[in-house]
């Protein structure tokens, strides 16, 4: 579904991603782990072409998307849920969903308002509330729901459990498991290893913008020295 090879990305003169490579198989949930500043968000933005890689390739469903405008990447079926949420605070929940609508696409689940309200009962109760009246966790849910209205085949989730209440984190885990059961492919950026363990099939760990581990959760559990070296505070 997604193949990143040898990507180098910069912010000005700061070299953030260094020959980064990773794969996301179709229908799987892959957790991108690493400490603060490891390059997780830059990886997401480089895949979505919000940060233009200086070199390397990003292939989505076999097509090289490096250099495309982000809205064109979205039209190909890639959804992006930024850490900052960026909902329209003066629009209602329903109006935010309408903004995200795209036509159905082959090989991807098709979402409606009713299906999303079943997935996010909190939003169903607040469908006529403006975005600014929602809690942080509800805003995160709305950002995911709005992205799903684009009927993506791959979703990039940047730190979905960051700054939300534990009960919302549990709901997020159930949502991601449901998305996987619907056939959606997910690349999830996280610092919360417990959350990643609840949802992910595979783990990629990055350090200083470079991949240092790729494997299953079972393999990671069997090598605590890797976890301690790259994930411990």
JSON list of C-alpha atoms in Angstrom, two decimals:
[
{"chain": "A", "resi": 1, "resn": "UNK", "atom": "CA", "xyz": [0.00, 0.00, 0.00]},
{"chain": "A", "resi": 2, "resn": "UNK", "atom": "CA", "xyz": [2.75, 2.46, 0.98]},
{"chain": "A", "resi": 3, "resn": "UNK", "atom": "CA", "xyz": [6.49, 2.24, 0.35]},
{"chain": "A", "resi": 4, "resn": "UNK", "atom": "CA", "xyz": [8.94, 4.90, 1.51]},
{"chain": "A", "resi": 5, "resn": "UNK", "atom": "CA", "xyz": [12.53, 4.53, 0.30]},
{"chain": "A", "resi": 6, "resn": "UNK", "atom": "CA", "xyz": [15.60, 6.58, 1.17]},
{"chain": "A", "resi": 7, "resn": "UNK", "atom": "CA", "xyz": [13.71, 9.74, 2.06]},
{"chain": "A", "resi": 8, "resn": "UNK", "atom": "CA", "xyz": [15.67, 12.78, 3.22]},
{"chain": "A", "resi": 9, "resn": "UNK", "atom": "CA", "xyz": [13.69, 15.76, 4.50]},
{"chain": "A", "resi": 10, "resn": "UNK", "atom": "CA", "xyz": [14.81, 19.13, 5.84]},
{"chain": "A", "resi": 11, "resn": "UNK", "atom": "CA", "xyz": [13.44, 22.11, 7.71]},
{"chain": "A", "resi": 12, "resn": "UNK", "atom": "CA", "xyz": [15.68, 24.82, 6.35]},
{"chain": "A", "resi": 13, "resn": "UNK", "atom": "CA", "xyz": [19.20, 23.51, 6.98]},
{"chain": "A", "resi": 14, "resn": "UNK", "atom": "CA", "xyz": [18.06, 21.03, 9.65]},
{"chain": "A", "resi": 15, "resn": "UNK", "atom": "CA", "xyz": [18.33, 17.50, 8.28]},
{"chain": "A", "resi": 16, "resn": "UNK", "atom": "CA", "xyz": [15.37, 15.72, 9.96]},
{"chain": "A", "resi": 17, "resn": "UNK", "atom": "CA", "xyz": [14.81, 12.49, 7.99]},
{"chain": "A", "resi": 18, "resn": "UNK", "atom": "CA", "xyz": [17.92, 10.62, 6.96]},
{"chain": "A", "resi": 19, "resn": "UNK", "atom": "CA", "xyz": [17.52, 7.94, 4.29]},
{"chain": "A", "resi": 20, "resn": "UNK", "atom": "CA", "xyz": [14.28, 6.84, 5.94]},
{"chain": "A", "resi": 21, "resn": "UNK", "atom": "CA", "xyz": [12.60, 3.73, 4.57]},
{"chain": "A", "resi": 22, "resn": "UNK", "atom": "CA", "xyz": [9.43, 1.94, 5.69]},
{"chain": "A", "resi": 23, "resn": "UNK", "atom": "CA", "xyz": [6.61, -0.18, 4.28]},
{"chain": "A", "resi": 24, "resn": "UNK", "atom": "CA", "xyz": [2.93, -0.32, 5.19]},
{"chain": "A", "resi": 25, "resn": "UNK", "atom": "CA", "xyz": [1.22, -3.51, 3.91]},
{"chain": "A", "resi": 26, "resn": "UNK", "atom": "CA", "xyz": [-2.36, -3.34, 2.68]},
{"chain": "A", "resi": 27, "resn": "UNK", "atom": "CA", "xyz": [-4.94, -3.92, 5.40]},
{"chain": "A", "resi": 28, "resn": "UNK", "atom": "CA", "xyz": [-2.46, -3.63, 8.28]},
{"chain": "A", "resi": 29, "resn": "UNK", "atom": "CA", "xyz": [-1.98, -1.16, 11.12]},
{"chain": "A", "resi": 30, "resn": "UNK", "atom": "CA", "xyz": [1.65, -0.08, 11.42]},
{"chain": "A", "resi": 31, "resn": "UNK", "atom": "CA", "xyz": [2.76, 1.96, 14.45]},
{"chain": "A", "resi": 32, "resn": "UNK", "atom": "CA", "xyz": [5.55, 4.48, 13.93]},
{"chain": "A", "resi": 33, "resn": "UNK", "atom": "CA", "xyz": [7.25, 4.84, 17.31]},
{"chain": "A", "resi": 34, "resn": "UNK", "atom": "CA", "xyz": [10.02, 7.03, 18.66]},
{"chain": "A", "resi": 35, "resn": "UNK", "atom": "CA", "xyz": [10.87, 9.62, 21.24]},
{"chain": "A", "resi": 36, "resn": "UNK", "atom": "CA", "xyz": [9.93, 13.29, 20.94]},
{"chain": "A", "resi": 37, "resn": "UNK", "atom": "CA", "xyz": [11.95, 14.81, 18.12]},
{"chain": "A", "resi": 38, "resn": "UNK", "atom": "CA", "xyz": [12.68, 11.47, 16.45]},
{"chain": "A", "resi": 39, "resn": "UNK", "atom": "CA", "xyz": [11.01, 12.61, 13.23]},
{"chain": "A", "resi": 40, "resn": "UNK", "atom": "CA", "xyz": [7.58, 10.95, 13.42]},
{"chain": "A", "resi": 41, "resn": "UNK", "atom": "CA", "xyz": [5.51, 13.98, 12.45]},
{"chain": "A", "resi": 42, "resn": "UNK", "atom": "CA", "xyz": [7.99, 14.94, 9.71]},
{"chain": "A", "resi": 43, "resn": "UNK", "atom": "CA", "xyz": [7.64, 11.40, 8.35]},
{"chain": "A", "resi": 44, "resn": "UNK", "atom": "CA", "xyz": [3.87, 11.82, 8.17]},
{"chain": "A", "resi": 45, "resn": "UNK", "atom": "CA", "xyz": [4.15, 15.23, 6.53]},
{"chain": "A", "resi": 46, "resn": "UNK", "atom": "CA", "xyz": [6.76, 13.98, 4.06]},
{"chain": "A", "resi": 47, "resn": "UNK", "atom": "CA", "xyz": [4.51, 11.09, 3.03]},
{"chain": "A", "resi": 48, "resn": "UNK", "atom": "CA", "xyz": [1.60, 13.50, 2.56]},
{"chain": "A", "resi": 49, "resn": "UNK", "atom": "CA", "xyz": [3.93, 15.92, 0.70]},
{"chain": "A", "resi": 50, "resn": "UNK", "atom": "CA", "xyz": [3.28, 18.74, 3.17]},
{"chain": "A", "resi": 51, "resn": "UNK", "atom": "CA", "xyz": [7.06, 18.63, 3.60]},
{"chain": "A", "resi": 52, "resn": "UNK", "atom": "CA", "xyz": [8.75, 17.96, 0.27]},
{"chain": "A", "resi": 53, "resn": "UNK", "atom": "CA", "xyz": [11.47, 15.31, 0.54]},
{"chain": "A", "resi": 54, "resn": "UNK", "atom": "CA", "xyz": [14.79, 16.47, -0.87]},
{"chain": "A", "resi": 55, "resn": "UNK", "atom": "CA", "xyz": [15.44, 12.94, -2.14]},
{"chain": "A", "resi": 56, "resn": "UNK", "atom": "CA", "xyz": [13.98, 9.45, -2.03]},
{"chain": "A", "resi": 57, "resn": "UNK", "atom": "CA", "xyz": [10.65, 8.02, -3.19]},
{"chain": "A", "resi": 58, "resn": "UNK", "atom": "CA", "xyz": [7.19, 7.70, -1.71]},
{"chain": "A", "resi": 59, "resn": "UNK", "atom": "CA", "xyz": [5.01, 5.17, -3.54]},
{"chain": "A", "resi": 60, "resn": "UNK", "atom": "CA", "xyz": [1.29, 4.89, -2.76]},
{"chain": "A", "resi": 61, "resn": "UNK", "atom": "CA", "xyz": [-0.48, 1.89, -4.31]},
{"chain": "A", "resi": 62, "resn": "UNK", "atom": "CA", "xyz": [2.41, 1.59, -6.75]},
{"chain": "A", "resi": 63, "resn": "UNK", "atom": "CA", "xyz": [2.41, 5.25, -7.83]},
{"chain": "A", "resi": 64, "resn": "UNK", "atom": "CA", "xyz": [5.29, 7.57, -6.98]},
{"chain": "A", "resi": 65, "resn": "UNK", "atom": "CA", "xyz": [3.66, 10.57, -5.31]},
{"chain": "A", "resi": 66, "resn": "UNK", "atom": "CA", "xyz": [6.84, 12.50, -4.46]},
{"chain": "A", "resi": 67, "resn": "UNK", "atom": "CA", "xyz": [6.37, 16.10, -5.57]},
{"chain": "A", "resi": 68, "resn": "UNK", "atom": "CA", "xyz": [2.58, 15.98, -5.90]},
{"chain": "A", "resi": 69, "resn": "UNK", "atom": "CA", "xyz": [0.47, 18.66, -4.26]},
{"chain": "A", "resi": 70, "resn": "UNK", "atom": "CA", "xyz": [-1.06, 17.38, -0.97]},
{"chain": "A", "resi": 71, "resn": "UNK", "atom": "CA", "xyz": [-4.64, 17.78, -2.24]},
{"chain": "A", "resi": 72, "resn": "UNK", "atom": "CA", "xyz": [-3.78, 15.54, -5.19]},
{"chain": "A", "resi": 73, "resn": "UNK", "atom": "CA", "xyz": [-2.35, 12.93, -2.80]},
{"chain": "A", "resi": 74, "resn": "UNK", "atom": "CA", "xyz": [-5.64, 13.09, -0.87]},
{"chain": "A", "resi": 75, "resn": "UNK", "atom": "CA", "xyz": [-7.62, 12.56, -4.08]},
{"chain": "A", "resi": 76, "resn": "UNK", "atom": "CA", "xyz": [-5.63, 9.37, -4.70]},
{"chain": "A", "resi": 77, "resn": "UNK", "atom": "CA", "xyz": [-7.08, 7.99, -1.46]},
{"chain": "A", "resi": 78, "resn": "UNK", "atom": "CA", "xyz": [-4.68, 8.97, 1.31]},
{"chain": "A", "resi": 79, "resn": "UNK", "atom": "CA", "xyz": [-6.17, 10.55, 4.43]},
{"chain": "A", "resi": 80, "resn": "UNK", "atom": "CA", "xyz": [-4.17, 12.56, 6.96]},
{"chain": "A", "resi": 81, "resn": "UNK", "atom": "CA", "xyz": [-5.16, 13.27, 10.56]},
{"chain": "A", "resi": 82, "resn": "UNK", "atom": "CA", "xyz": [-2.70, 15.86, 11.92]},
{"chain": "A", "resi": 83, "resn": "UNK", "atom": "CA", "xyz": [-1.74, 16.07, 15.56]},
{"chain": "A", "resi": 84, "resn": "UNK", "atom": "CA", "xyz": [-3.06, 19.66, 15.64]},
{"chain": "A", "resi": 85, "resn": "UNK", "atom": "CA", "xyz": [-6.59, 18.43, 14.65]},
{"chain": "A", "resi": 86, "resn": "UNK", "atom": "CA", "xyz": [-7.43, 21.58, 12.66]},
{"chain": "A", "resi": 87, "resn": "UNK", "atom": "CA", "xyz": [-11.19, 21.21, 12.67]},
{"chain": "A", "resi": 88, "resn": "UNK", "atom": "CA", "xyz": [-13.38, 24.13, 11.60]},
{"chain": "A", "resi": 89, "resn": "UNK", "atom": "CA", "xyz": [-14.30, 25.45, 15.04]},
{"chain": "A", "resi": 90, "resn": "UNK", "atom": "CA", "xyz": [-17.17, 27.68, 13.84]},
{"chain": "A", "resi": 91, "resn": "UNK", "atom": "CA", "xyz": [-18.83, 24.85, 11.90]},
{"chain": "A", "resi": 92, "resn": "UNK", "atom": "CA", "xyz": [-21.00, 22.16, 13.45]},
{"chain": "A", "resi": 93, "resn": "UNK", "atom": "CA", "xyz": [-19.93, 18.53, 13.64]},
{"chain": "A", "resi": 94, "resn": "UNK", "atom": "CA", "xyz": [-22.15, 17.70, 10.67]},
{"chain": "A", "resi": 95, "resn": "UNK", "atom": "CA", "xyz": [-20.83, 20.65, 8.66]},
{"chain": "A", "resi": 96, "resn": "UNK", "atom": "CA", "xyz": [-17.24, 19.53, 9.34]},
{"chain": "A", "resi": 97, "resn": "UNK", "atom": "CA", "xyz": [-18.13, 16.11, 7.94]},
{"chain": "A", "resi": 98, "resn": "UNK", "atom": "CA", "xyz": [-19.66, 17.65, 4.83]},
{"chain": "A", "resi": 99, "resn": "UNK", "atom": "CA", "xyz": [-16.42, 19.57, 4.19]},
{"chain": "A", "resi": 100, "resn": "UNK", "atom": "CA", "xyz": [-14.50, 16.27, 4.09]},
{"chain": "A", "resi": 101, "resn": "UNK", "atom": "CA", "xyz": [-16.79, 14.45, 1.63]},
{"chain": "A", "resi": 102, "resn": "UNK", "atom": "CA", "xyz": [-15.31, 12.79, -1.44]},
{"chain": "A", "resi": 103, "resn": "UNK", "atom": "CA", "xyz": [-16.88, 10.26, -3.85]},
{"chain": "A", "resi": 104, "resn": "UNK", "atom": "CA", "xyz": [-16.59, 6.52, -3.10]},
{"chain": "A", "resi": 105, "resn": "UNK", "atom": "CA", "xyz": [-13.47, 4.85, -4.46]},
{"chain": "A", "resi": 106, "resn": "UNK", "atom": "CA", "xyz": [-12.68, 1.28, -5.47]},
{"chain": "A", "resi": 107, "resn": "UNK", "atom": "CA", "xyz": [-10.99, -0.84, -2.84]},
{"chain": "A", "resi": 108, "resn": "UNK", "atom": "CA", "xyz": [-11.81, 1.47, 0.07]},
{"chain": "A", "resi": 109, "resn": "UNK", "atom": "CA", "xyz": [-14.66, 1.52, 2.60]},
{"chain": "A", "resi": 110, "resn": "UNK", "atom": "CA", "xyz": [-17.42, 4.04, 1.89]},
{"chain": "A", "resi": 111, "resn": "UNK", "atom": "CA", "xyz": [-18.44, 6.16, 4.86]},
{"chain": "A", "resi": 112, "resn": "UNK", "atom": "CA", "xyz": [-21.66, 8.04, 5.55]},
{"chain": "A", "resi": 113, "resn": "UNK", "atom": "CA", "xyz": [-22.66, 10.35, 8.39]},
{"chain": "A", "resi": 114, "resn": "UNK", "atom": "CA", "xyz": [-24.73, 7.58, 9.96]},
{"chain": "A", "resi": 115, "resn": "UNK", "atom": "CA", "xyz": [-21.88, 5.06, 9.84]},
{"chain": "A", "resi": 116, "resn": "UNK", "atom": "CA", "xyz": [-19.51, 7.56, 11.41]},
{"chain": "A", "resi": 117, "resn": "UNK", "atom": "CA", "xyz": [-22.00, 8.46, 14.12]},
{"chain": "A", "resi": 118, "resn": "UNK", "atom": "CA", "xyz": [-22.24, 4.73, 14.90]},
{"chain": "A", "resi": 119, "resn": "UNK", "atom": "CA", "xyz": [-18.45, 4.63, 15.09]},
{"chain": "A", "resi": 120, "resn": "UNK", "atom": "CA", "xyz": [-18.25, 7.81, 17.21]},
{"chain": "A", "resi": 121, "resn": "UNK", "atom": "CA", "xyz": [-21.34, 7.96, 19.48]},
{"chain": "A", "resi": 122, "resn": "UNK", "atom": "CA", "xyz": [-19.97, 11.10, 21.18]},
{"chain": "A", "resi": 123, "resn": "UNK", "atom": "CA", "xyz": [-20.19, 12.94, 17.87]},
{"chain": "A", "resi": 124, "resn": "UNK", "atom": "CA", "xyz": [-23.71, 11.68, 17.24]},
{"chain": "A", "resi": 125, "resn": "UNK", "atom": "CA", "xyz": [-24.82, 13.33, 20.46]},
{"chain": "A", "resi": 126, "resn": "UNK", "atom": "CA", "xyz": [-23.15, 16.59, 19.44]},
{"chain": "A", "resi": 127, "resn": "UNK", "atom": "CA", "xyz": [-23.82, 16.60, 15.71]},
{"chain": "A", "resi": 128, "resn": "UNK", "atom": "CA", "xyz": [-25.32, 20.10, 15.83]},
{"chain": "A", "resi": 129, "resn": "UNK", "atom": "CA", "xyz": [-22.67, 21.54, 18.16]},
{"chain": "A", "resi": 130, "resn": "UNK", "atom": "CA", "xyz": [-19.91, 23.75, 16.82]},
{"chain": "A", "resi": 131, "resn": "UNK", "atom": "CA", "xyz": [-16.39, 22.41, 16.83]},
{"chain": "A", "resi": 132, "resn": "UNK", "atom": "CA", "xyz": [-15.22, 24.86, 19.46]},
{"chain": "A", "resi": 133, "resn": "UNK", "atom": "CA", "xyz": [-17.76, 23.41, 21.93]},
{"chain": "A", "resi": 134, "resn": "UNK", "atom": "CA", "xyz": [-16.17, 19.94, 21.78]},
{"chain": "A", "resi": 135, "resn": "UNK", "atom": "CA", "xyz": [-13.61, 18.55, 24.18]},
{"chain": "A", "resi": 136, "resn": "UNK", "atom": "CA", "xyz": [-10.09, 17.83, 22.94]},
{"chain": "A", "resi": 137, "resn": "UNK", "atom": "CA", "xyz": [-10.88, 14.15, 22.58]},
{"chain": "A", "resi": 138, "resn": "UNK", "atom": "CA", "xyz": [-14.09, 14.87, 20.68]},
{"chain": "A", "resi": 139, "resn": "UNK", "atom": "CA", "xyz": [-12.21, 17.20, 18.37]},
{"chain": "A", "resi": 140, "resn": "UNK", "atom": "CA", "xyz": [-9.75, 14.38, 17.70]},
{"chain": "A", "resi": 141, "resn": "UNK", "atom": "CA", "xyz": [-12.65, 12.07, 16.89]},
{"chain": "A", "resi": 142, "resn": "UNK", "atom": "CA", "xyz": [-14.12, 14.68, 14.55]},
{"chain": "A", "resi": 143, "resn": "UNK", "atom": "CA", "xyz": [-10.81, 15.07, 12.74]},
{"chain": "A", "resi": 144, "resn": "UNK", "atom": "CA", "xyz": [-10.69, 11.31, 12.13]},
{"chain": "A", "resi": 145, "resn": "UNK", "atom": "CA", "xyz": [-14.35, 11.21, 11.09]},
{"chain": "A", "resi": 146, "resn": "UNK", "atom": "CA", "xyz": [-13.90, 14.12, 8.68]},
{"chain": "A", "resi": 147, "resn": "UNK", "atom": "CA", "xyz": [-10.90, 12.35, 7.13]},
{"chain": "A", "resi": 148, "resn": "UNK", "atom": "CA", "xyz": [-12.92, 9.15, 6.73]},
{"chain": "A", "resi": 149, "resn": "UNK", "atom": "CA", "xyz": [-15.57, 11.10, 4.80]},
{"chain": "A", "resi": 150, "resn": "UNK", "atom": "CA", "xyz": [-12.96, 11.22, 2.03]},
{"chain": "A", "resi": 151, "resn": "UNK", "atom": "CA", "xyz": [-13.26, 7.40, 1.76]},
{"chain": "A", "resi": 152, "resn": "UNK", "atom": "CA", "xyz": [-9.48, 6.85, 1.97]},
{"chain": "A", "resi": 153, "resn": "UNK", "atom": "CA", "xyz": [-7.76, 3.51, 1.50]},
{"chain": "A", "resi": 154, "resn": "UNK", "atom": "CA", "xyz": [-4.85, 4.60, 3.73]},
{"chain": "A", "resi": 155, "resn": "UNK", "atom": "CA", "xyz": [-5.02, 6.85, 6.79]},
{"chain": "A", "resi": 156, "resn": "UNK", "atom": "CA", "xyz": [-2.06, 8.58, 8.45]},
{"chain": "A", "resi": 157, "resn": "UNK", "atom": "CA", "xyz": [-2.84, 9.18, 12.15]},
{"chain": "A", "resi": 158, "resn": "UNK", "atom": "CA", "xyz": [-0.40, 11.50, 13.90]},
{"chain": "A", "resi": 159, "resn": "UNK", "atom": "CA", "xyz": [-0.38, 11.01, 17.70]},
{"chain": "A", "resi": 160, "resn": "UNK", "atom": "CA", "xyz": [-4.12, 10.23, 18.09]},
{"chain": "A", "resi": 161, "resn": "UNK", "atom": "CA", "xyz": [-3.81, 9.50, 21.83]},
{"chain": "A", "resi": 162, "resn": "UNK", "atom": "CA", "xyz": [-1.82, 12.67, 22.63]},
{"chain": "A", "resi": 163, "resn": "UNK", "atom": "CA", "xyz": [-3.46, 14.97, 25.17]},
{"chain": "A", "resi": 164, "resn": "UNK", "atom": "CA", "xyz": [-6.80, 13.16, 25.43]},
{"chain": "A", "resi": 165, "resn": "UNK", "atom": "CA", "xyz": [-8.44, 11.50, 28.44]},
{"chain": "A", "resi": 166, "resn": "UNK", "atom": "CA", "xyz": [-7.78, 7.78, 29.08]},
{"chain": "A", "resi": 167, "resn": "UNK", "atom": "CA", "xyz": [-11.41, 6.88, 28.35]},
{"chain": "A", "resi": 168, "resn": "UNK", "atom": "CA", "xyz": [-11.08, 8.56, 24.93]},
{"chain": "A", "resi": 169, "resn": "UNK", "atom": "CA", "xyz": [-7.82, 6.70, 24.30]},
{"chain": "A", "resi": 170, "resn": "UNK", "atom": "CA", "xyz": [-9.69, 3.43, 24.85]},
{"chain": "A", "resi": 171, "resn": "UNK", "atom": "CA", "xyz": [-12.37, 4.55, 22.40]},
{"chain": "A", "resi": 172, "resn": "UNK", "atom": "CA", "xyz": [-9.68, 5.47, 19.86]},
{"chain": "A", "resi": 173, "resn": "UNK", "atom": "CA", "xyz": [-8.20, 1.98, 20.14]},
{"chain": "A", "resi": 174, "resn": "UNK", "atom": "CA", "xyz": [-11.59, 0.43, 19.44]},
{"chain": "A", "resi": 175, "resn": "UNK", "atom": "CA", "xyz": [-12.10, 2.75, 16.48]},
{"chain": "A", "resi": 176, "resn": "UNK", "atom": "CA", "xyz": [-8.76, 1.82, 14.91]},
{"chain": "A", "resi": 177, "resn": "UNK", "atom": "CA", "xyz": [-9.53, -1.88, 15.39]},
{"chain": "A", "resi": 178, "resn": "UNK", "atom": "CA", "xyz": [-12.87, -1.31, 13.66]},
{"chain": "A", "resi": 179, "resn": "UNK", "atom": "CA", "xyz": [-11.22, 0.55, 10.79]},
{"chain": "A", "resi": 180, "resn": "UNK", "atom": "CA", "xyz": [-8.86, -2.35, 10.29]},
{"chain": "A", "resi": 181, "resn": "UNK", "atom": "CA", "xyz": [-11.80, -4.79, 10.22]},
{"chain": "A", "resi": 182, "resn": "UNK", "atom": "CA", "xyz": [-13.32, -2.62, 7.47]},
{"chain": "A", "resi": 183, "resn": "UNK", "atom": "CA", "xyz": [-10.18, -3.15, 5.38]},
{"chain": "A", "resi": 184, "resn": "UNK", "atom": "CA", "xyz": [-8.56, 0.23, 5.97]},
{"chain": "A", "resi": 185, "resn": "UNK", "atom": "CA", "xyz": [-4.77, 0.51, 6.08]},
{"chain": "A", "resi": 186, "resn": "UNK", "atom": "CA", "xyz": [-3.35, 2.69, 8.88]},
{"chain": "A", "resi": 187, "resn": "UNK", "atom": "CA", "xyz": [0.03, 4.25, 9.62]},
{"chain": "A", "resi": 188, "resn": "UNK", "atom": "CA", "xyz": [-0.09, 5.44, 13.21]},
{"chain": "A", "resi": 189, "resn": "UNK", "atom": "CA", "xyz": [2.46, 7.75, 14.82]},
{"chain": "A", "resi": 190, "resn": "UNK", "atom": "CA", "xyz": [2.64, 7.24, 18.59]},
{"chain": "A", "resi": 191, "resn": "UNK", "atom": "CA", "xyz": [4.68, 7.67, 21.74]},
{"chain": "A", "resi": 192, "resn": "UNK", "atom": "CA", "xyz": [2.23, 5.61, 23.80]},
{"chain": "A", "resi": 193, "resn": "UNK", "atom": "CA", "xyz": [3.55, 2.04, 23.50]},
{"chain": "A", "resi": 194, "resn": "UNK", "atom": "CA", "xyz": [0.55, 0.62, 25.38]},
{"chain": "A", "resi": 195, "resn": "UNK", "atom": "CA", "xyz": [-1.81, 2.21, 22.86]},
{"chain": "A", "resi": 196, "resn": "UNK", "atom": "CA", "xyz": [0.27, 0.94, 19.94]},
{"chain": "A", "resi": 197, "resn": "UNK", "atom": "CA", "xyz": [0.24, -2.57, 21.38]},
{"chain": "A", "resi": 198, "resn": "UNK", "atom": "CA", "xyz": [-3.56, -2.48, 21.47]},
{"chain": "A", "resi": 199, "resn": "UNK", "atom": "CA", "xyz": [-3.97, -1.75, 17.76]},
{"chain": "A", "resi": 200, "resn": "UNK", "atom": "CA", "xyz": [-0.83, -2.40, 15.69]},
{"chain": "A", "resi": 201, "resn": "UNK", "atom": "CA", "xyz": [0.22, -5.41, 13.63]},
{"chain": "A", "resi": 202, "resn": "UNK", "atom": "CA", "xyz": [3.75, -4.13, 13.03]},
{"chain": "A", "resi": 203, "resn": "UNK", "atom": "CA", "xyz": [6.06, -1.56, 14.56]},
{"chain": "A", "resi": 204, "resn": "UNK", "atom": "CA", "xyz": [8.60, 0.80, 13.00]},
{"chain": "A", "resi": 205, "resn": "UNK", "atom": "CA", "xyz": [10.91, 2.64, 15.40]},
{"chain": "A", "resi": 206, "resn": "UNK", "atom": "CA", "xyz": [12.80, 5.71, 14.24]},
{"chain": "A", "resi": 207, "resn": "UNK", "atom": "CA", "xyz": [15.61, 7.57, 15.94]},
{"chain": "A", "resi": 208, "resn": "UNK", "atom": "CA", "xyz": [17.09, 10.81, 14.59]},
{"chain": "A", "resi": 209, "resn": "UNK", "atom": "CA", "xyz": [15.06, 10.40, 11.41]},
{"chain": "A", "resi": 210, "resn": "UNK", "atom": "CA", "xyz": [16.32, 6.90, 10.61]},
{"chain": "A", "resi": 211, "resn": "UNK", "atom": "CA", "xyz": [14.60, 3.55, 10.92]},
{"chain": "A", "resi": 212, "resn": "UNK", "atom": "CA", "xyz": [16.25, 1.48, 13.66]},
{"chain": "A", "resi": 213, "resn": "UNK", "atom": "CA", "xyz": [13.68, -1.33, 14.01]},
{"chain": "A", "resi": 214, "resn": "UNK", "atom": "CA", "xyz": [10.89, -2.92, 11.97]},
{"chain": "A", "resi": 215, "resn": "UNK", "atom": "CA", "xyz": [9.03, -5.99, 13.15]},
{"chain": "A", "resi": 216, "resn": "UNK", "atom": "CA", "xyz": [6.04, -7.42, 14.94]},
{"chain": "A", "resi": 217, "resn": "UNK", "atom": "CA", "xyz": [4.94, -6.46, 18.43]},
{"chain": "A", "resi": 218, "resn": "UNK", "atom": "CA", "xyz": [5.78, -9.97, 19.59]},
{"chain": "A", "resi": 219, "resn": "UNK", "atom": "CA", "xyz": [9.35, -9.54, 18.34]},
{"chain": "A", "resi": 220, "resn": "UNK", "atom": "CA", "xyz": [9.61, -6.18, 20.08]},
{"chain": "A", "resi": 221, "resn": "UNK", "atom": "CA", "xyz": [8.38, -7.69, 23.35]},
{"chain": "A", "resi": 222, "resn": "UNK", "atom": "CA", "xyz": [11.02, -10.39, 23.00]},
{"chain": "A", "resi": 223, "resn": "UNK", "atom": "CA", "xyz": [13.75, -7.73, 22.77]},
{"chain": "A", "resi": 224, "resn": "UNK", "atom": "CA", "xyz": [13.26, -5.32, 25.67]},
{"chain": "A", "resi": 225, "resn": "UNK", "atom": "CA", "xyz": [16.73, -3.91, 25.04]},
{"chain": "A", "resi": 226, "resn": "UNK", "atom": "CA", "xyz": [15.40, -2.33, 21.81]},
{"chain": "A", "resi": 227, "resn": "UNK", "atom": "CA", "xyz": [12.46, -0.80, 23.65]},
{"chain": "A", "resi": 228, "resn": "UNK", "atom": "CA", "xyz": [14.75, 0.50, 26.38]},
{"chain": "A", "resi": 229, "resn": "UNK", "atom": "CA", "xyz": [17.26, 1.93, 23.91]},
{"chain": "A", "resi": 230, "resn": "UNK", "atom": "CA", "xyz": [14.81, 3.79, 21.66]},
{"chain": "A", "resi": 231, "resn": "UNK", "atom": "CA", "xyz": [11.51, 4.26, 23.51]},
{"chain": "A", "resi": 232, "resn": "UNK", "atom": "CA", "xyz": [12.35, 4.71, 27.19]},
{"chain": "A", "resi": 233, "resn": "UNK", "atom": "CA", "xyz": [12.06, 8.26, 28.50]}
]
